[in-house]
């Protein structure tokens, strides 16, 4: 519920911040709140993913993607995510959340996100995302066309990301994925 309140505040204020391109880096100043931390006094590992949602929304709103998504009734979803922790963000600590598009493939848009404090990376995550419509996944070509954008020539998906996605992908929702421990 707390992340929902933060999302509503972000959606209400992001439009007043400087505009960005979809391929720029968003920086959102934050503070670790009491509702973010666990019994160890630092941000709970699961909470980072909720906070990273806010960074992606900030970029989408400031780049104008949010309005295009609402107009087309597209919904953002995360298909895969990986996270690495270096240092703990503790209660009341100020930090920034940095978000940028890392690259694209034929299905997903990949985001790189970081929690940065005192000029150092504390947490790093990579997200594979898609947009969905009532008809199913929206192609990246359709997204870019709706935005009037082309992928910058220097935006090349790193090889390790393509391998990670291939190695960790589950079958599509219309294919069986039986559960058994093998």
C-alpha positions in Angstrom: 0.0 0.0 0.0 2.8 2.4 0.8 4.4 1.9 -2.6 1.0 2.7 -4.2 0.9 6.0 -2.3 4.4 6.8 -3.5 3.4 6.0 -7.0 0.4 8.3 -6.9 2.7 11.1 -5.6 5.2 10.4 -8.3 2.6 10.4 -11.0 1.3 13.7 -9.7 4.7 15.4 -9.6 6.8 13.8 -12.4 5.1 15.9 -15.0 6.5 19.1 -13.4 10.1 17.8 -13.5 12.2 18.3 -16.7 11.1 16.3 -19.7 13.3 13.4 -20.8 13.7 11.3 -23.9 12.8 7.6 -23.5 16.5 7.0 -23.9 17.7 9.4 -21.2 18.5 8.5 -17.6 15.9 9.3 -14.9 17.1 10.3 -11.4 14.6 10.3 -8.5 15.7 11.5 -5.1 14.4 9.3 -2.3 14.7 8.5 1.4 14.5 5.1 3.1 11.2 5.3 5.0 10.1 3.2 8.0 7.7 1.3 5.7 10.7 0.3 3.4 12.9 -1.3 6.0 12.9 -4.8 7.7 14.0 -6.0 11.1 17.7 -5.5 10.1 17.1 -1.8 9.7 17.7 -1.6 6.0 15.5 -1.6 2.9 13.9 -5.1 2.6 15.2 -7.0 -0.5 11.7 -7.3 -1.9 11.0 -3.6 -1.4 13.7 -2.7 -3.9 11.6 -4.0 -6.7 8.7 -1.9 -5.7 10.9 1.2 -5.5 12.4 0.4 -8.9 8.8 0.4 -10.3 8.7 4.1 -9.3 11.9 4.8 -11.3 10.5 3.3 -14.4 7.2 5.2 -14.0 9.2 8.4 -13.5 11.0 7.8 -16.8 7.8 6.9 -18.6 5.9 10.0 -17.4 8.7 12.4 -18.1 9.4 10.9 -21.6 5.7 11.1 -22.5 5.4 7.3 -22.7 2.8 7.2 -19.9 0.3 9.3 -21.9 0.7 7.1 -25.0 0.3 4.0 -22.8 -2.9 5.3 -21.3 -4.3 6.4 -24.7 -3.7 2.9 -26.1 -4.7 1.1 -22.9 -1.3 -0.6 -22.6 -0.2 -2.1 -19.3 3.5 -2.4 -18.3 4.6 -5.8 -17.0 8.0 -7.2 -15.8 8.9 -10.5 -17.3 12.2 -11.1 -15.5 14.4 -9.3 -13.1 17.7 -9.7 -11.4 19.3 -7.8 -8.6 22.7 -7.4 -6.9 23.3 -5.9 -3.5 26.5 -4.2 -2.6 25.6 -2.0 0.5 22.5 -1.6 2.6 20.3 1.5 2.3 19.3 2.1 5.9 16.4 3.8 7.5 16.2 7.6 6.8 19.2 7.5 4.4 18.9 9.7 1.3 19.7 8.1 -2.1 18.8 8.5 -5.7 17.3 5.9 -8.0 18.8 6.0 -11.5 16.8 4.4 -14.3 17.7 4.0 -18.0 16.9 1.7 -20.9 19.7 -0.8 -21.3 18.6 -2.1 -24.7 15.9 -3.9 -26.6 15.4 -7.2 -28.3 12.6 -8.6 -30.4 10.3 -8.9 -27.3 11.5 -6.9 -24.4 12.7 -3.5 -23.3 15.4 -3.9 -20.7 16.0 -1.4 -18.0 19.1 -0.9 -15.8 18.3 0.5 -12.4 20.5 1.6 -9.5 20.2 2.8 -6.0 23.0 5.3 -5.5 24.1 6.9 -2.2 27.1 9.1 -1.5 28.2 8.7 -5.1 28.3 4.9 -4.9 26.2 2.1 -6.3 24.5 0.3 -3.5 22.0 -1.9 -5.5 21.9 -2.7 -9.2 19.0 -4.4 -11.0 18.1 -5.4 -14.6 14.5 -5.7 -15.7 13.0 -7.3 -18.8 9.7 -5.5 -19.5 6.8 -5.6 -22.0 3.7 -3.7 -22.7 0.4 -5.6 -22.9 -2.8 -4.7 -24.6 -6.1 -6.6 -24.5 -4.9 -8.4 -27.7 -1.6 -9.5 -26.1 2.0 -8.2 -26.1 2.6 -4.9 -27.9 5.6 -5.1 -30.2 8.5 -2.8 -29.6 8.1 -1.5 -33.2 4.5 -0.5 -32.4 5.7 1.2 -29.2 8.4 3.1 -30.9 6.1 4.1 -33.8 3.5 5.4 -31.3 6.2 7.5 -29.7 7.7 8.7 -33.0 11.1 7.3 -32.0 13.9 5.2 -33.4 16.3 3.2 -31.3 19.6 5.1 -31.0 22.4 3.3 -33.0 24.6 3.1 -29.8 21.9 1.3 -27.8 23.1 -2.3 -28.1 21.8 -4.9 -25.7 24.8 -6.4 -23.9 25.4 -10.1 -24.7 25.2 -11.1 -21.0 21.6 -9.7 -20.9 20.5 -11.7 -23.9 22.1 -14.9 -22.4 20.5 -14.2 -19.0 17.0 -13.8 -20.5 17.4 -16.9 -22.6 18.7 -19.0 -19.7 16.0 -17.9 -17.3 12.9 -17.5 -19.4 9.8 -19.6 -18.6 7.5 -20.8 -21.4 5.0 -18.3 -22.7 1.6 -18.1 -21.0 -0.1 -20.1 -23.7 2.3 -23.0 -23.4 2.3 -25.6 -20.7 4.8 -25.2 -17.8 4.2 -28.3 -15.6 5.4 -28.1 -12.1 7.7 -30.9 -10.8 11.1 -30.9 -9.1 13.5 -32.8 -11.3 
